Coordinates of C-alpha atoms in Angstrom, one line a residue:
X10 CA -1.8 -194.0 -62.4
X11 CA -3.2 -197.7 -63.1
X12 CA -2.3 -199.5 -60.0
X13 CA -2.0 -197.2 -57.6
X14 CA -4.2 -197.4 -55.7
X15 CA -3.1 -200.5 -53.4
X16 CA -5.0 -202.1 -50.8
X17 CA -4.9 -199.2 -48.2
X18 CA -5.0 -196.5 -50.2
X19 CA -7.8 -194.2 -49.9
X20 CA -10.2 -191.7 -52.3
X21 CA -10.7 -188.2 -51.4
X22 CA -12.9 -186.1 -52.9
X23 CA -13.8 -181.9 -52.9
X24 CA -17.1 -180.8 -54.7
X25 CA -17.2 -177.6 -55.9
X26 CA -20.2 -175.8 -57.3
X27 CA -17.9 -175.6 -60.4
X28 CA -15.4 -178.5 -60.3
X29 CA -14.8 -181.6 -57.9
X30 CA -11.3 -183.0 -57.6
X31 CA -10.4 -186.1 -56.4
X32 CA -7.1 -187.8 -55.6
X33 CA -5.7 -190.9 -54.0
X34 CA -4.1 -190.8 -50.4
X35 CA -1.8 -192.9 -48.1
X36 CA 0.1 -191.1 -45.8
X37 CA -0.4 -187.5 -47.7
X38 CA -2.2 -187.5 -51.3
X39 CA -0.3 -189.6 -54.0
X40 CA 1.8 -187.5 -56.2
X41 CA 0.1 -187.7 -59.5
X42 CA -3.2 -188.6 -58.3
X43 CA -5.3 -186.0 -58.4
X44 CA -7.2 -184.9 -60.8
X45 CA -10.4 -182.1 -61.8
X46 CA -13.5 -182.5 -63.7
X47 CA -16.1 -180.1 -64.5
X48 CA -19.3 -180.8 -63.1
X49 CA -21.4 -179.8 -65.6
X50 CA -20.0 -182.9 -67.8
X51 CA -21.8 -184.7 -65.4
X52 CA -25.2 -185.7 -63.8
X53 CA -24.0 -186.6 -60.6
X54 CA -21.0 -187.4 -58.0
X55 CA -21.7 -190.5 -58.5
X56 CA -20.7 -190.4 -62.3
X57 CA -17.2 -188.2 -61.3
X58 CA -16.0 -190.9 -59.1
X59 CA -16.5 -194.0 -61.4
X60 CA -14.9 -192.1 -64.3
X61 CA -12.1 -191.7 -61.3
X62 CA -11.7 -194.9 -60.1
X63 CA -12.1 -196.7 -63.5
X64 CA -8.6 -194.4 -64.6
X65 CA -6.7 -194.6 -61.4
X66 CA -6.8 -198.4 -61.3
X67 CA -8.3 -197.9 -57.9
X68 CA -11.9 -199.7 -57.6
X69 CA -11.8 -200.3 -54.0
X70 CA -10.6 -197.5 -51.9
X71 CA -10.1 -197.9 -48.0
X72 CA -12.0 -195.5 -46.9
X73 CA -13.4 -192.4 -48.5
X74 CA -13.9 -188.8 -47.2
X75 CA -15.9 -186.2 -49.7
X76 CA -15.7 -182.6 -48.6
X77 CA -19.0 -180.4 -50.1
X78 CA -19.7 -176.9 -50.6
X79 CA -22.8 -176.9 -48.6
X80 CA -24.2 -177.1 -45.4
X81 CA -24.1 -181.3 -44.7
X82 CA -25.6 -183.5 -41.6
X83 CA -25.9 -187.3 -41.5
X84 CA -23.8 -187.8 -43.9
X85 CA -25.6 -185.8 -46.2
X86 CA -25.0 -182.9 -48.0
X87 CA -26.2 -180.5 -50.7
X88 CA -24.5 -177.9 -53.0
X89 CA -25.7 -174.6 -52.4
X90 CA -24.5 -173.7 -56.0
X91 CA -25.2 -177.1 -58.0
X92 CA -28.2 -179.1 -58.2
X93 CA -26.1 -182.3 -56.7
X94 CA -27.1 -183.9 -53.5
X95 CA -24.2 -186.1 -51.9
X96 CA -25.5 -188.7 -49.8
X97 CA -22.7 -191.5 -48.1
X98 CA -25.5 -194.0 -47.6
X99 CA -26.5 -193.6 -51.6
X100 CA -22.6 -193.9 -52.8
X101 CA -21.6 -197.6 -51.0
X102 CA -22.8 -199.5 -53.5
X103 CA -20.0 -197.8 -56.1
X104 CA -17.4 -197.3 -53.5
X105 CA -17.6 -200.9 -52.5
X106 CA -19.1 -200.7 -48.9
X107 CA -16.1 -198.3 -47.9
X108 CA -16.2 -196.1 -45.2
X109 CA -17.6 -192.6 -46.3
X110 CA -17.0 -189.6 -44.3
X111 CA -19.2 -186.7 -46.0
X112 CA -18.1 -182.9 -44.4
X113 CA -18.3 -179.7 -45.1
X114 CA -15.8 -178.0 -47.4
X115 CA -14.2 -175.7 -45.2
X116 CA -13.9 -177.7 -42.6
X117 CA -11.9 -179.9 -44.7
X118 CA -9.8 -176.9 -45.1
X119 CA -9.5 -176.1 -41.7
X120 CA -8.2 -179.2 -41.1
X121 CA -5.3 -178.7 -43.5
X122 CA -4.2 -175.5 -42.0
X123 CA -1.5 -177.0 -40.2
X124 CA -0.4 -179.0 -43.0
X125 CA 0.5 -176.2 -45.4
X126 CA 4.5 -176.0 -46.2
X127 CA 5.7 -172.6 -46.5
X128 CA 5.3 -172.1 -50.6
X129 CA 1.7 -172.9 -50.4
X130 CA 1.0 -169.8 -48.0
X131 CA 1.2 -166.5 -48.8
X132 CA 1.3 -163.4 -46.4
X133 CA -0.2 -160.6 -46.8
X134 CA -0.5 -158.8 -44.0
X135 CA 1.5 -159.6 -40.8
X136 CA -0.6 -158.4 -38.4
X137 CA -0.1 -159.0 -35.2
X138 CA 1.9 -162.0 -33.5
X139 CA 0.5 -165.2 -35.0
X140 CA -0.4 -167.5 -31.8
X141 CA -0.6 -171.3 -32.7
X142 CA -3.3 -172.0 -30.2
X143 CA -5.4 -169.0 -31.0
X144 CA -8.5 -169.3 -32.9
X145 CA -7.9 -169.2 -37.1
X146 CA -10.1 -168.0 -39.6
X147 CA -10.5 -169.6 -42.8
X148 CA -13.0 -167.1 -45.4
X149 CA -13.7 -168.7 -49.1
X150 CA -14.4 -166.5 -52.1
X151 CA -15.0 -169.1 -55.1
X152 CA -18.1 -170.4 -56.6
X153 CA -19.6 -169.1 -53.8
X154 CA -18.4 -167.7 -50.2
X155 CA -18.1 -168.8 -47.0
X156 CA -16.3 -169.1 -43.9
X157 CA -15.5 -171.2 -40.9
X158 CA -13.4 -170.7 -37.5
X159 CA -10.9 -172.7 -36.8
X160 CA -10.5 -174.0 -32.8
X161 CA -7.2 -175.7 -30.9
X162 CA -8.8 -178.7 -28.8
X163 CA -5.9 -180.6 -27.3
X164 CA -3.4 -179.8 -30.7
X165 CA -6.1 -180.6 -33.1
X166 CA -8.4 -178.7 -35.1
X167 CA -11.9 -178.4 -34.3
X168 CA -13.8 -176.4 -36.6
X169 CA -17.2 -175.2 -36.8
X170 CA -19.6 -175.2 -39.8
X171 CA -20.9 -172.0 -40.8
X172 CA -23.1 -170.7 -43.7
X173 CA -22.5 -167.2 -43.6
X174 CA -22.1 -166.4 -47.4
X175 CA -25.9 -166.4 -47.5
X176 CA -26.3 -163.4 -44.3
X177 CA -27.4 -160.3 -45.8
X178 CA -25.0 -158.1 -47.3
X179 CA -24.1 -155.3 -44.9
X180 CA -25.7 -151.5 -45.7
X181 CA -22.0 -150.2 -45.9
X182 CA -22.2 -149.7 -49.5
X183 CA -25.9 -149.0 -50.1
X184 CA -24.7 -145.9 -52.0
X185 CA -23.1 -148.2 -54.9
X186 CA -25.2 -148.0 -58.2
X187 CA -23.9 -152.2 -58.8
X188 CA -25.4 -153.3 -55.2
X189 CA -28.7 -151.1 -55.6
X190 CA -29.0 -153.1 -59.7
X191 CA -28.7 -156.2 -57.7
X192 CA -31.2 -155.1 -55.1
X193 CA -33.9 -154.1 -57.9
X194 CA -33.7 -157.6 -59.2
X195 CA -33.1 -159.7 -56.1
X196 CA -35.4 -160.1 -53.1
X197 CA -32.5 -160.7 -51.3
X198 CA -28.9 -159.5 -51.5
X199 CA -26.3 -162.1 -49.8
X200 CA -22.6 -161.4 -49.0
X201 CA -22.3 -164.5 -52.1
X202 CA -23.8 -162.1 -54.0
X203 CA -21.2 -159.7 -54.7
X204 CA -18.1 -162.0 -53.5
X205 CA -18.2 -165.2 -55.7
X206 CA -17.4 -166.0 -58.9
X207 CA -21.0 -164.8 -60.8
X208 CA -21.1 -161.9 -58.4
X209 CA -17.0 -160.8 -59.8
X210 CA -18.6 -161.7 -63.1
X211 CA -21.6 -159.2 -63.0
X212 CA -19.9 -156.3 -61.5
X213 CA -17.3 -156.7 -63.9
X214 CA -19.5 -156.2 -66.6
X215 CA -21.3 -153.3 -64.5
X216 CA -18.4 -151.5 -64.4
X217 CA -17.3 -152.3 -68.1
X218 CA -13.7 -150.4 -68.9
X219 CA -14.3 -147.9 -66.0
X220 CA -11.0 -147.3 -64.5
X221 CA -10.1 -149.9 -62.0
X222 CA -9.6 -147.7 -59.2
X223 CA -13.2 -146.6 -59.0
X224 CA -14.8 -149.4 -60.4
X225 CA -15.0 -152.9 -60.3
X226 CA -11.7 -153.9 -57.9
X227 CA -12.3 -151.4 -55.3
X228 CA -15.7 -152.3 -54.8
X229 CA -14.6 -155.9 -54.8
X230 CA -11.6 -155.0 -52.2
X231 CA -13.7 -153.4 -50.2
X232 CA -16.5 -155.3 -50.0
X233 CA -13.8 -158.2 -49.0
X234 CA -12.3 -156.3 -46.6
X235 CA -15.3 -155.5 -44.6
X236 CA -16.9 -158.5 -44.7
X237 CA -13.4 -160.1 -43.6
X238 CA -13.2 -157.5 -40.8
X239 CA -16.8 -158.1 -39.6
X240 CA -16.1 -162.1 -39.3
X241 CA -12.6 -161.3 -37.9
X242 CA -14.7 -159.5 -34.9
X243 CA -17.0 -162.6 -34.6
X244 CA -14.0 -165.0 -34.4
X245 CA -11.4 -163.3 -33.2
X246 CA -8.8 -165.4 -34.7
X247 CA -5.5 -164.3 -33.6
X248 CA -4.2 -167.1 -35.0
X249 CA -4.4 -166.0 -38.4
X250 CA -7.1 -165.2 -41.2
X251 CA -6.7 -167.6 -44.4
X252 CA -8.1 -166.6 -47.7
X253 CA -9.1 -169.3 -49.8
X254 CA -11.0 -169.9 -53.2
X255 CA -10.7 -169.1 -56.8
X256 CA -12.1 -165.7 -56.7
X257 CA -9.6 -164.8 -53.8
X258 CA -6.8 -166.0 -55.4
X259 CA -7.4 -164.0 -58.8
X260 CA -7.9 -160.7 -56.5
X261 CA -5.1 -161.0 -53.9
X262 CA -2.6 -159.1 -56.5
X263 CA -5.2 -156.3 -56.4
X264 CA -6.6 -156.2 -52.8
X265 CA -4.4 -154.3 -51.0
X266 CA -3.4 -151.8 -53.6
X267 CA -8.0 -150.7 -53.8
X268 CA -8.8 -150.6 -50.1
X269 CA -9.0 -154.1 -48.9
X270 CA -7.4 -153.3 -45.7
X271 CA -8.5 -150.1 -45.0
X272 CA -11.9 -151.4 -45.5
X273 CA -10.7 -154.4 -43.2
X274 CA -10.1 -152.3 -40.5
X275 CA -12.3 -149.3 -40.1
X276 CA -14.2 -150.7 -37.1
X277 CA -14.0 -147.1 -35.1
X278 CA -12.7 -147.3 -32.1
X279 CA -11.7 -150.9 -32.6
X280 CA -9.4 -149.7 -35.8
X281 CA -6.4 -150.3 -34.6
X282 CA -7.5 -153.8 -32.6
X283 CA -7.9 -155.2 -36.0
X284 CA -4.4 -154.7 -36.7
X285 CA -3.6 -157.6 -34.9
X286 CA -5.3 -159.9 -37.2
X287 CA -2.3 -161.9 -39.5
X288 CA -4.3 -162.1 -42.9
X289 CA -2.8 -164.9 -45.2
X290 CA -3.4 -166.0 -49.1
X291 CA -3.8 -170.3 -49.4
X292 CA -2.4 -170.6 -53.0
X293 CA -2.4 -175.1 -52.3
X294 CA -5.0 -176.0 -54.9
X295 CA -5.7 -179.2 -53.5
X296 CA -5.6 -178.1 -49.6
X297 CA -9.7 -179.5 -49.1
X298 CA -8.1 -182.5 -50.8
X299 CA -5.6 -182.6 -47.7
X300 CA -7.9 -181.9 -44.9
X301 CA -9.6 -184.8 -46.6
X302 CA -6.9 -187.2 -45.7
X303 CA -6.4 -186.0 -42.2
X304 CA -10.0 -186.5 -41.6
X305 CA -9.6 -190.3 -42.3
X306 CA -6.3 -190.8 -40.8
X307 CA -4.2 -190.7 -44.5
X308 CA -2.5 -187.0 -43.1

C-alpha cells in the first residue's frame, strides 16, 4: 500500500467503541486500503491514524472525514462507549492542515445507502413496495445501538442525528428475570442495555445453556423487534429499514426464526400497517467508511 496514497487521495476514518477502520479514497475507497485496529491498543485517534498513515505511504491526505459513534457538534465528538474524544481542530497538526469533516456514525451510513451493490444487502423481509424517495431507516446494534432516519432532499440524503440507544428501555418485557437483574443493579435501563454487544454478552451468560428458544435469542429477537417497530412508527420509513452493526449481523440468522417480526409488528390495530415496512440486513463492513467518502466528494 506504500504509495498510494497520491496527491488527491483522501483518509477516511470510522471509530467504533471497539475498533476504528480507516482507508484511503479517490473516487470510491482504494481496494486494499483499509484496514482495523483495536482501540484498546491505543491511547487515542490520534495514535490510530499515524500508525495508518505511516504504513499506507500516505502522510498528507486531501481531505479527511472521521465518522464517530457519538453524538458530535463543531467538529467535535465523543464516544459514548470509549473514553476517546475526537476533536478536528486538535487532529490538523498530524493530518497536515487537511480539511477534517467530523460526523456522526450513522449518518455516515446513511449516506452510503445508495451506494450499496446488491451483495452487500441482504433482505429479510420484503415488506411493502420499497419507494426510493421515501424516508429510510438505518438502526445499529454493535458496540452499542443507535439509529438515524434517512430523508430525500432533492436526490440526496439528509439524515438526522439521533441518540436513541440511550431512551429507556420500553416496559414490554418487565416480566423478564434478565431485564429485572439489570434493573436491580442499574439506575437506569437503556435500549443499549440489552441490544449491544455487552448487553448480548450478559444475557448470554444469564441464560447459560437454556434452550435457545426460551432463552437468550428470543429475548434478543424480540427485544429487536420492538424496538425496531417502535422507531419504524417514529420514522415511517417506507423506504426501507437497514440493520447494521456487529451484534445485528451475528443475530440476523436467528431473528426471524425467535419472534423478531412478530415482535416487530404487534402495534394493535396498526399490526398490519407495519407490514409495509421493507426490513434489510447491511452485511458491507466498511459501509461508514463509504458514506465517509461521499461526505467529502470521493463517492
Amino acid at each position: 500500500m506504500k504509495g498510494s496514497c497520491g496527491k488527491a487521495a483522501s483518509l477516511v476514518v470510522d471509530v467504533g467503541g471497539t475498533n476504528t477502520r480507516l482507508a484511503l479514497a479517490k473516487d470510491g475507497i482504494l481496494p486494499g486500503s483499509a484496514q482495523k485496529f483495536d482501540n484498546r491498543d491505543f491511547s487515542g485517534l490520534e495514535a490510530v491514524i499515524e500508525v495508518f498513515l505511516a504504513g499506507s505511504g500516505c502522510l498528507r491526505p486531501a481531505s479527511t472525514c472521521i465518522a464517530v459513534a457519538g453524538p458530535v457538534s463543531n467538529g467535535r465528538g465523543r464516544l459514548t462507549n470509549l473514553d476517546w474524544i475526537i476533536d478536528a481542530a486538535s487532529l490538523k497538526s498530524i493530518l497536515q492542515d487537511a480539511e477534517i469533516v467530523v460526523t456522526n456514525d450513522l449518518l455516515a451510513v446513511g449516506q452510503a445507502l445508495h451506494l450499496l451493490r446488491p451483495h452487500e444487502v441482504r433482505d429479510m423481509v420484503t415488506g411493502g413496495e420499497r419507494h426510493r424517495s421515501a424516508t429510510r431507516l438505518v438502526i445499529n446494534a454493535g458496540t452499542g445501538f443507535n439509529a438515524a432516519a434517512v430523508h430525500m432532499r432533492a436526490g440526496r440524503p439528509f439524515v438526522t442525528p439521533s441518540e436513541c440507544g440511550h431512551a429507556k428501555l420500553a416496559p414490554f418485557i418487565a416480566e423478564c428475570a434478565f431485564i429485572d437483574s439489570l434493573r436491580a443493579q442499574l439506575d437506569f435501563v437503556s435500549i443499549e442495555d440489552v441490544l449491544s454487544g455487552r448487553g448480548a454478552r450478559a444475557a448470554k451468560e444469564w441464560f447459560g445453556d437454556e434452550a435457545p428458544d426460551s432463552g437468550y435469542l428470543r429475548l434478543m429477537a424480540e427485544t429487536f423487534g420492538t424496538v425496531a417497530g417502535d422507531l419504524a412508527l417514529i420514522h415511517l420509513p417506507f423506504g426501507g429499514i437497514y440493520l447494521t452493526g456487529g451484534v445485528a449481523r451475528a443475530l440476523a440468522p436467528d431473528l426471524l426464526a425467535h419472534g423478531f417480526y412478530e415482535a416487530f409488528t404487534a402495534k394493535g390495530r396498526f399490526s398490519e400497517f407495519m407490514r409495509r415496512f421493507p426490513i434489510s440486513l447491511i452485511t458491507e463492513d466498511l459501509v461508514a467508511l463509504k458514506g465517509c467518502a461521499a461526505l467529502i466528494g470521493e463517492c
